[in-house]
Coordinates of C-alpha atoms and ligand atoms in Angstrom, one line a residue:
Chain A
X1 CA 123.8 61.4 75.8
X2 CA 127.1 62.6 78.1
X3 CA 126.3 64.4 81.2
X4 CA 128.4 67.7 79.1
X5 CA 125.9 67.1 76.7
X6 CA 122.9 67.2 78.8
X7 CA 124.1 70.0 80.7
X8 CA 124.8 71.9 77.5
X9 CA 121.4 71.0 76.0
X10 CA 119.9 72.6 79.5
X11 CA 121.3 75.4 79.2
X12 CA 119.8 76.1 75.3
X13 CA 116.9 75.0 76.4
X14 CA 115.5 74.6 80.2
X15 CA 112.5 73.5 79.7
X16 CA 109.9 71.2 77.8
X17 CA 106.3 72.3 76.4
X18 CA 103.2 69.9 77.2
X19 CA 100.3 70.4 76.1
X20 CA 100.4 73.9 76.6
X21 CA 102.2 73.4 80.0
X22 CA 106.0 74.7 80.4
X23 CA 107.8 72.9 82.6
X24 CA 111.4 73.3 83.7
X25 CA 114.2 71.0 83.5
X26 CA 115.5 69.8 87.3
X27 CA 117.6 67.1 88.4
X28 CA 117.3 65.2 90.9
X29 CA 119.9 63.1 93.4
X30 CA 118.5 59.3 92.3
X31 CA 120.7 58.8 95.8
X32 CA 118.7 61.2 98.5
X33 CA 115.9 62.8 96.6
X34 CA 117.3 66.1 96.5
X35 CA 116.4 68.3 93.5
X36 CA 118.4 71.2 91.6
X37 CA 117.1 74.1 89.0
X38 CA 119.3 74.0 87.0
X39 CA 120.6 70.7 87.3
X40 CA 124.4 70.2 88.7
X41 CA 126.8 67.6 88.4
X42 CA 127.3 66.2 91.9
X43 CA 124.8 66.2 94.9
X44 CA 125.5 68.6 97.3
X45 CA 123.6 66.5 100.1
X46 CA 125.0 63.2 99.8
X47 CA 127.7 63.4 96.8
X48 CA 126.5 61.2 94.2
X49 CA 127.5 61.6 90.9
X50 CA 124.9 62.2 88.0
X51 CA 121.6 63.3 88.7
X52 CA 118.2 61.9 86.6
X53 CA 116.6 64.6 84.6
X54 CA 112.7 65.6 86.1
X55 CA 110.3 68.2 84.9
X56 CA 109.1 70.1 87.4
X57 CA 105.2 70.7 87.7
X58 CA 103.9 73.8 85.4
X59 CA 102.6 75.4 88.9
X60 CA 104.3 76.6 91.8
X61 CA 103.7 79.3 94.4
X62 CA 105.6 82.5 94.9
X63 CA 108.2 82.4 98.1
X64 CA 109.2 86.0 97.8
X65 CA 109.3 88.9 95.0
X66 CA 110.2 93.0 94.4
X67 CA 110.1 95.2 91.6
X68 CA 113.3 96.3 90.1
X69 CA 113.4 99.9 89.0
X70 CA 117.7 100.1 88.5
X71 CA 118.8 97.6 86.4
X72 CA 121.9 96.6 84.1
X73 CA 121.2 98.2 80.3
X74 CA 119.8 95.2 79.1
X75 CA 117.1 95.4 81.0
X76 CA 113.9 97.2 80.8
X77 CA 112.8 98.8 84.2
X78 CA 110.6 98.1 85.9
X79 CA 110.2 94.7 86.2
X80 CA 108.8 91.9 89.1
X81 CA 111.2 89.2 89.4
X82 CA 109.3 86.5 92.2
X83 CA 111.6 83.4 93.8
X84 CA 108.6 80.7 92.7
X85 CA 108.5 77.3 95.4
X86 CA 107.7 74.4 93.8
X87 CA 106.2 71.1 94.8
X88 CA 109.3 69.3 93.8
X89 CA 110.9 71.3 97.0
X90 CA 113.1 73.7 94.9
X91 CA 113.1 77.1 94.6
X92 CA 113.6 78.9 90.9
X93 CA 114.0 82.8 90.6
X94 CA 111.8 83.5 87.5
X95 CA 110.6 87.4 86.1
X96 CA 107.1 87.9 86.4
X97 CA 104.7 88.3 83.0
X98 CA 102.5 91.6 83.5
X99 CA 102.8 94.5 85.3
X100 CA 100.5 93.5 88.4
X101 CA 102.7 93.5 91.6
X102 CA 103.0 90.0 93.1
X103 CA 101.3 88.9 96.0
X104 CA 103.6 86.1 98.6
X105 CA 101.4 82.9 98.4
X106 CA 100.2 83.1 95.0
X107 CA 99.5 80.3 92.6
X108 CA 101.9 81.1 89.1
X109 CA 102.2 79.3 86.0
X110 CA 104.8 79.2 83.6
X111 CA 104.5 80.9 80.4
X112 CA 107.4 81.5 77.6
X113 CA 108.2 85.3 77.4
X114 CA 111.7 87.2 76.6
X115 CA 110.9 88.8 80.3
X116 CA 112.2 92.0 81.2
X117 CA 115.4 91.4 78.8
X118 CA 116.1 93.3 76.3
X119 CA 117.5 90.6 73.8
X120 CA 117.0 89.7 70.0
X121 CA 117.0 86.3 70.2
X122 CA 114.0 84.0 70.1
X123 CA 111.6 83.5 73.3
X124 CA 112.8 79.8 72.8
X125 CA 116.4 80.5 73.6
X126 CA 118.3 80.6 76.3
X127 CA 117.4 80.8 80.5
X128 CA 115.9 84.2 80.2
X129 CA 113.1 83.2 78.0
X130 CA 111.3 82.1 81.3
X131 CA 108.6 84.4 82.7
X132 CA 106.0 83.4 85.5
X133 CA 102.1 84.3 84.9
X134 CA 99.2 84.5 87.0
X135 CA 97.4 81.6 86.9
X136 CA 93.1 82.2 86.5
X137 CA 92.4 80.5 89.6
X138 CA 95.5 81.7 91.7
X139 CA 94.3 84.7 93.3
X140 CA 95.2 85.8 97.0
X141 CA 96.0 82.3 98.2
X142 CA 97.5 81.9 101.4
X143 CA 99.3 85.0 102.1
X144 CA 101.4 84.3 104.5
Chain B
X1 CA 150.0 78.1 117.9
X2 CA 150.7 81.4 118.1
X3 CA 148.2 83.7 119.3
X4 CA 147.6 86.6 116.4
X5 CA 147.2 90.3 117.5
X6 CA 146.9 93.7 115.2
X7 CA 149.7 95.9 116.0
X8 CA 149.0 98.7 113.4
X9 CA 145.9 100.1 111.3
X10 CA 145.6 102.3 108.7
X11 CA 143.0 103.5 106.1
X12 CA 142.1 106.0 103.5
X13 CA 138.9 108.3 103.4
X14 CA 136.3 106.5 101.6
X15 CA 134.6 108.3 99.0
X16 CA 135.7 109.2 95.0
X17 CA 139.5 109.2 94.5
X18 CA 139.2 110.3 91.2
X19 CA 142.7 111.8 90.8
X20 CA 144.2 108.6 92.8
X21 CA 145.1 105.2 91.6
X22 CA 144.0 101.7 93.4
X23 CA 147.3 101.3 93.9
X24 CA 147.8 104.8 95.4
X25 CA 145.1 104.5 97.5
X26 CA 146.3 100.6 98.9
X27 CA 150.0 102.3 99.2
X28 CA 148.5 105.2 101.5
X29 CA 146.7 102.8 103.6
X30 CA 149.8 100.3 104.1
X31 CA 152.3 103.6 105.2
X32 CA 149.6 104.2 107.3
X33 CA 149.4 100.7 109.5
X34 CA 153.1 100.3 109.1
X35 CA 153.6 103.9 111.0
X36 CA 151.0 102.8 113.6
X37 CA 152.5 99.4 114.4
X38 CA 155.7 101.2 114.6
X39 CA 157.5 98.8 111.9
X40 CA 160.0 99.3 108.7
X41 CA 159.0 98.1 105.2
X42 CA 161.5 95.2 105.5
X43 CA 159.7 93.8 108.8
X44 CA 157.4 92.8 106.8
X45 CA 157.3 88.9 105.8
X46 CA 154.3 88.5 103.8
X47 CA 151.0 89.8 102.4
X48 CA 147.7 88.7 101.4
X49 CA 145.4 91.3 99.6
X50 CA 141.7 91.6 98.5
X51 CA 140.2 93.3 95.7
X52 CA 136.9 92.5 93.4
X53 CA 137.0 94.3 90.1
X54 CA 141.2 95.6 89.8
X55 CA 142.6 93.2 87.5
X56 CA 145.7 91.0 87.8
X57 CA 148.2 91.7 90.8
X58 CA 146.5 94.3 92.9
X59 CA 148.5 93.4 95.6
X60 CA 152.0 93.6 93.7
X61 CA 150.7 97.0 92.5
X62 CA 149.5 98.8 95.7
X63 CA 152.7 97.1 97.7
X64 CA 155.1 97.7 94.5
X65 CA 153.8 101.9 95.1
X66 CA 154.4 101.7 99.4
X67 CA 157.7 100.1 98.7
X68 CA 157.4 96.9 99.4
X69 CA 158.5 93.5 96.9
X70 CA 160.2 90.4 96.8
X71 CA 157.8 88.9 99.9
X72 CA 155.0 86.6 99.3
X73 CA 152.0 88.2 98.1
X74 CA 148.6 86.4 98.1
X75 CA 146.2 88.0 95.7
X76 CA 142.4 87.2 97.2
X77 CA 139.3 87.9 95.3
X78 CA 136.4 86.7 97.3
X79 CA 133.3 89.3 96.2
X80 CA 132.8 91.9 99.3
X81 CA 134.6 89.8 101.5
X82 CA 137.8 89.9 99.5
X83 CA 139.5 91.9 102.4
X84 CA 138.7 90.1 105.5
X85 CA 139.5 86.7 103.4
X86 CA 143.0 88.6 103.1
X87 CA 142.7 88.9 106.8
X88 CA 142.1 85.5 107.4
X89 CA 144.9 84.1 105.4
X90 CA 147.3 86.3 106.9
X91 CA 146.0 85.2 110.2
X92 CA 146.5 81.8 109.7
X93 CA 150.1 82.1 107.9
X94 CA 150.8 83.5 111.6
X95 CA 149.3 80.5 113.5
X96 CA 150.5 78.3 111.4
X97 CA 154.4 79.5 112.5
X98 CA 155.4 80.4 108.6
X99 CA 155.8 84.3 109.7
X100 CA 155.7 87.1 112.6
X101 CA 154.5 89.7 111.1
X102 CA 152.2 90.0 107.9
X103 CA 150.5 92.2 106.2
X104 CA 146.7 92.3 105.1
X105 CA 145.5 94.9 102.9
X106 CA 142.1 95.6 101.0
X107 CA 141.3 98.0 98.1
X108 CA 139.0 99.2 95.3
X109 CA 138.9 101.6 93.1
X110 CA 134.9 101.5 91.8
X111 CA 134.1 105.1 90.7
X112 CA 133.7 105.0 86.8
X113 CA 133.8 101.6 86.2
X114 CA 130.2 101.2 87.4
X115 CA 127.0 102.6 87.2
X116 CA 123.4 101.0 87.9
X117 CA 123.3 98.0 90.5
X118 CA 125.7 95.2 90.8
X119 CA 124.5 91.9 89.6
X120 CA 126.4 88.2 90.2
X121 CA 128.4 87.2 87.1
X122 CA 126.8 87.4 83.9
X123 CA 127.4 83.4 83.4
X124 CA 124.8 83.1 86.4
X125 CA 121.6 82.0 85.1
X126 CA 119.7 84.0 88.1
X127 CA 121.7 87.4 86.4
X128 CA 120.2 86.4 83.1
X129 CA 116.9 86.4 84.1
X130 CA 117.6 89.8 85.3
X131 CA 118.5 89.2 89.2
X132 CA 120.8 92.6 90.8
X133 CA 122.4 92.6 94.4
X134 CA 119.5 94.5 95.7
X135 CA 116.7 92.7 94.2
X136 CA 118.2 89.4 96.2
X137 CA 118.3 91.7 99.2
X138 CA 115.0 93.5 98.8
X139 CA 113.0 89.6 98.1
X140 CA 114.7 88.7 101.7
X141 CA 112.8 92.1 103.2
X142 CA 110.0 91.2 102.1
X143 CA 109.9 87.6 103.8
X144 CA 111.2 89.8 106.7
X145 CA 108.0 92.2 106.3
X146 CA 105.6 89.2 105.5
X147 CA 106.9 86.9 108.8
X148 CA 107.6 89.6 111.3
X149 CA 105.9 92.7 110.3
X150 CA 108.9 94.6 109.5
X151 CA 108.0 97.8 107.9
X152 CA 109.9 100.0 105.5
X153 CA 109.9 103.0 108.0
X154 CA 111.9 100.6 110.5
X155 CA 114.4 99.6 107.4
X156 CA 114.8 103.5 106.9
X157 CA 115.4 103.6 110.7
X158 CA 118.7 101.6 110.0
X159 CA 120.1 104.0 107.1
X160 CA 119.3 107.0 109.1
X161 CA 121.1 105.6 112.6
X162 CA 124.6 104.5 110.2
X163 CA 124.2 107.7 108.1
X164 CA 124.4 110.0 111.7
X165 CA 127.6 107.3 112.7
X166 CA 129.2 108.7 109.8
X167 CA 128.6 111.9 110.3
X168 CA 131.1 111.6 113.4
X169 CA 133.9 109.6 111.6
X170 CA 136.1 112.0 109.1
X171 CA 136.8 109.2 107.3
X172 CA 133.3 108.3 106.3
X173 CA 132.2 109.0 102.4
X174 CA 128.6 110.4 103.6
X175 CA 129.2 113.4 106.0
X176 CA 125.3 114.8 107.0
X177 CA 122.4 113.2 108.4
X178 CA 119.9 111.7 106.8
X179 CA 116.2 111.4 108.4
X180 CA 113.7 108.3 107.8
X181 CA 111.6 110.9 106.5
X182 CA 114.6 111.4 103.8
X183 CA 115.5 107.6 103.4
X184 CA 111.8 107.0 102.6
X185 CA 111.7 110.4 99.6
X186 CA 114.4 108.8 97.9
X187 CA 113.9 106.8 94.9
X188 CA 113.0 103.3 94.6
X189 CA 115.5 100.7 93.6
X190 CA 114.3 97.1 94.1
X191 CA 111.0 97.1 96.1
X192 CA 111.4 98.1 99.2
X193 CA 114.5 99.3 99.3
X194 CA 115.1 102.7 98.5
X195 CA 118.1 104.2 96.8
X196 CA 119.5 105.7 100.8
X197 CA 119.2 102.0 101.9
X198 CA 121.7 100.8 99.4
X199 CA 125.5 101.2 99.7
X200 CA 127.4 103.8 97.4
X201 CA 130.0 103.1 94.8
X202 CA 133.3 104.0 96.7
X203 CA 137.0 104.1 96.6
X204 CA 139.0 103.7 99.3
X205 CA 142.1 101.3 100.8
X206 CA 142.6 99.7 104.5
X207 CA 145.2 97.8 105.9
X208 CA 146.2 95.7 108.8
X209 CA 149.7 94.7 109.9
X210 CA 149.6 91.3 112.1
X211 CA 151.9 89.8 114.3
X212 CA 152.9 86.7 116.5
X213 CA 152.9 86.8 120.0
X214 CA 156.4 87.1 120.1
X215 CA 156.9 90.0 117.5
X216 CA 154.4 92.0 119.7
X217 CA 156.4 91.5 122.2
X218 CA 159.4 93.1 120.7
X219 CA 157.7 95.9 119.4
X220 CA 156.3 96.8 122.9
X221 CA 152.5 96.5 121.9
X222 CA 150.5 98.6 124.4
X223 CA 148.0 99.4 121.8
X224 CA 148.1 95.8 120.7
X225 CA 144.8 93.7 119.9
X226 CA 144.3 90.6 119.8
X227 CA 142.3 88.9 116.8
X228 CA 140.7 86.1 119.3
X229 CA 139.5 83.8 116.2
X230 CA 139.1 84.5 112.1
X231 CA 136.3 82.4 110.6
X232 CA 135.8 82.3 107.3
X233 CA 133.2 79.7 105.5
X234 CA 131.8 79.6 102.1
X235 CA 127.8 79.9 101.0
X236 CA 126.0 76.1 101.2
X237 CA 124.1 74.5 98.2
X238 CA 120.7 75.5 98.0
X239 CA 118.4 72.4 98.2
X240 CA 114.9 72.4 99.1
X241 CA 112.9 75.5 100.7
X242 CA 114.6 77.3 103.0
X243 CA 113.6 80.5 105.2
X244 CA 115.6 83.1 103.4
X245 CA 115.1 85.7 106.4
X246 CA 117.7 83.0 108.2
X247 CA 121.5 83.3 106.8
X248 CA 122.7 80.2 107.3
X249 CA 126.3 81.3 106.1
X250 CA 126.7 83.8 108.8
X251 CA 125.4 81.9 111.5
X252 CA 128.6 79.1 110.6
X253 CA 131.1 81.6 110.9
X254 CA 130.0 83.4 113.6
X255 CA 129.3 79.9 115.3
X256 CA 133.5 78.9 114.5
X257 CA 134.5 82.5 115.7
X258 CA 132.9 82.1 119.0
X259 CA 134.2 78.8 119.8
X260 CA 137.4 79.3 118.8
X261 CA 137.5 82.5 120.7
X262 CA 135.0 81.5 124.0
X263 CA 133.8 84.6 123.9
X264 CA 129.9 84.1 122.9
X265 CA 127.2 86.7 121.3
X266 CA 126.6 87.8 124.8
X267 CA 129.8 89.3 125.6
X268 CA 130.0 91.5 122.2
X269 CA 130.2 95.0 123.0
X270 CA 130.1 96.3 119.5
X271 CA 129.7 94.8 116.1
X272 CA 130.7 96.4 112.8
X273 CA 128.6 94.0 110.6
X274 CA 128.0 93.9 106.6
X275 CA 125.1 96.4 105.6
X276 CA 125.4 96.4 102.2
X277 CA 121.7 97.7 102.5
X278 CA 119.5 98.2 105.3
X279 CA 117.7 95.1 105.6
X280 CA 120.8 93.5 105.4
X281 CA 122.4 94.5 108.6
X282 CA 119.0 93.0 110.2
X283 CA 119.6 89.7 108.5
X284 CA 123.5 89.7 109.6
X285 CA 123.0 91.0 113.5
X286 CA 119.9 88.6 113.6
X287 CA 122.0 85.8 112.2
X288 CA 125.5 86.4 114.6
X289 CA 123.1 85.8 117.6
X290 CA 123.2 89.2 118.6
X291 CA 119.5 90.1 118.2
X292 CA 116.5 87.7 118.5
X293 CA 115.6 86.9 115.0
X294 CA 113.1 88.9 113.6
X295 CA 113.4 91.9 116.1
X296 CA 116.3 93.8 114.9
X297 CA 114.0 96.6 112.8
X298 CA 112.0 97.6 115.7
X299 CA 115.2 96.9 117.9
X300 CA 117.2 100.1 116.0
X301 CA 113.9 102.8 116.2
X302 CA 114.2 101.9 119.8
X303 CA 117.6 103.0 120.5
X304 CA 119.3 99.5 121.1
X305 CA 121.9 99.6 118.4
X306 CA 122.5 103.1 118.7
X307 CA 126.4 104.1 119.6
X308 CA 124.8 104.7 123.2
X309 CA 122.8 102.1 122.8
X310 CA 122.7 97.9 124.1
X311 CA 124.9 96.9 121.4
X312 CA 126.2 99.5 118.7
X313 CA 125.8 98.1 115.4
X314 CA 127.8 100.2 112.7
X315 CA 129.6 102.9 115.0
X316 CA 131.8 103.6 111.7
X317 CA 129.0 104.4 109.8
X318 CA 128.9 100.8 108.2
X319 CA 129.0 100.5 104.6
X320 CA 126.4 102.7 104.4
X321 CA 126.9 105.7 105.5
X322 CA 131.5 105.2 105.7
X323 CA 130.9 103.9 101.9
X324 CA 131.5 100.2 100.2
X325 CA 135.1 100.0 98.7
X326 CA 134.2 96.1 97.7
X327 CA 137.7 94.7 98.5
X328 CA 138.4 97.6 101.1
X329 CA 135.6 96.8 103.4
X330 CA 136.4 93.6 105.3
X331 CA 139.6 95.1 106.3
X332 CA 137.9 98.7 107.1
X333 CA 135.9 97.0 109.8
X334 CA 138.5 95.9 111.8
X335 CA 140.9 98.9 111.6
X336 CA 137.3 100.3 112.9
X337 CA 137.1 97.9 115.6
X338 CA 141.1 98.4 116.4
X339 CA 140.4 101.8 116.6
X340 CA 137.4 101.8 118.9
X341 CA 139.0 98.9 121.4
X342 CA 142.1 100.9 121.7
X343 CA 140.1 104.3 122.7
X344 CA 140.7 106.0 119.5
X345 CA 137.5 106.5 117.9
X346 CA 137.1 110.1 118.9
X347 CA 133.5 111.3 118.5
X348 CA 132.2 107.9 117.8
X349 CA 133.7 106.1 120.9
X350 CA 131.9 103.8 122.5
X351 CA 133.1 104.0 126.3
X352 CA 134.4 101.0 128.1
X353 CA 134.6 98.7 124.7
X354 CA 136.8 95.5 124.9
X355 CA 135.0 93.0 122.7
X356 CA 134.2 93.7 119.2
X357 CA 133.1 91.8 116.5
X358 CA 133.9 92.5 112.8
X359 CA 131.4 90.6 110.2
X360 CA 132.1 90.8 106.2
X361 CA 129.6 88.6 103.9
X362 CA 129.8 89.3 100.3
X363 CA 128.2 88.0 97.3
X364 CA 125.8 86.0 95.4
X365 CA 126.5 82.9 93.1
X366 CA 123.8 81.2 91.3
X367 CA 122.7 77.8 93.8
X368 CA 124.3 78.7 96.7
X369 CA 123.4 80.9 100.0
X370 CA 126.5 83.4 99.7
X371 CA 129.7 83.6 97.9
X372 CA 131.7 84.1 101.7
X373 CA 131.4 84.9 104.9
X374 CA 134.2 85.9 107.4
X375 CA 133.8 87.0 111.2
X376 CA 136.5 88.3 113.0
X377 CA 136.1 88.5 116.8
X378 CA 138.6 90.8 118.4
X379 CA 139.8 92.0 122.0
X380 CA 142.1 93.9 124.6
Ligands
ZN1 ZN1 121.7 63.6 97.0

């Protein structure tokens, strides 16, 4: 696959499902190890062209969050957003599943869903298909 | 390399202007700036024009309305830093020795064009997942709360301060003071940011005439203000897990402006900073090195950033009180600093002000910390 084809494929399906766990596609620089999600053509850190595709861990930790009460018409409000930190040293913004208020430091796992977006598309299609949800064991871990 | 001076400043009232076009607003600001400088239409050798959502050739439309055509006109879009990027470009062309008199204009007619919250460009993955501009700052505020014990009351005090300052500014959009309780009682936009902690949708324009040292002398120039430094940076790629309360983009622009001007943060007497949200003002002044990191909201409650405080911030009312017509904002900040340094700021005058700083930072794009940031340092 060319890098252009790879980029197009990732726009359509930015994750893999393995054993029921959802893992985000990301790009890692083979030169300096920097990780980008979504991937990019050239590493910003060292200028290396062509990142290798990796799958992020299916779980991460909430770095910060908000509850959005006013948005554009294609979203139903209110909804929760989080920045989630992954062990691969990359931070990804994802909407949270469910109504419960997120907490900084809480462990979460990625689940599939349409999120807050009011769309007809199948949940598998497009970057808005991803949400985060609470893991059973993650409650109250390490508030700042 | 020539020094650069602001020899003229003009600005329309900010607010809702349903009966005017963007071109008319822009022309009004330009003509006021020309008259203020004492230069004629034919003296303007080049122009840089910043706007965000005004379509093609905003500069030619506004300057054409104002009787200026034929000269090099450069249209600039750099998110909320569009107008201040126009100043940066205009100043560069004078420093390079190409021109002696250059105009910088910022203009925006936003009302009617937008409702709801601004979002990054719709091709942006985060925008497709529901990210709005208030949400970006709300999430940074939650970190400020968690790391430094900042409270909603403290952030509301930033809004209340700026809206109070706006009452003393006849060009400001908001004419009435708003209490901390009223800020907190306004509806939630993105937790913890309430409506009264978000800059409004505004129309307006602002313009400055920049001149070389030679031309400034020819004009007499007793009211000229020196543009000691103009720095522009873009946001770096977000790699790794960074502290979102730290403004690397703001600091890099400030560092360059401090170095080039030989003026450090402790020399700055007052600042106009990009308070698109209450928390944003805290992130800016901490990023500029004007207040210790993590402490600004508590110090606002103590009055340190008031007009009669240690270091007045957004004495004009800021974006929260004066209004935020995107492309015009960065130029309006410089207009305010010029008027303060000339002693022409009326009821909001900061006594003895000789060094002022204008900070303008715009936008959010996937994968970078921010779109663009300018820091302008002015002195008399
Ligand atoms: Zn690299």
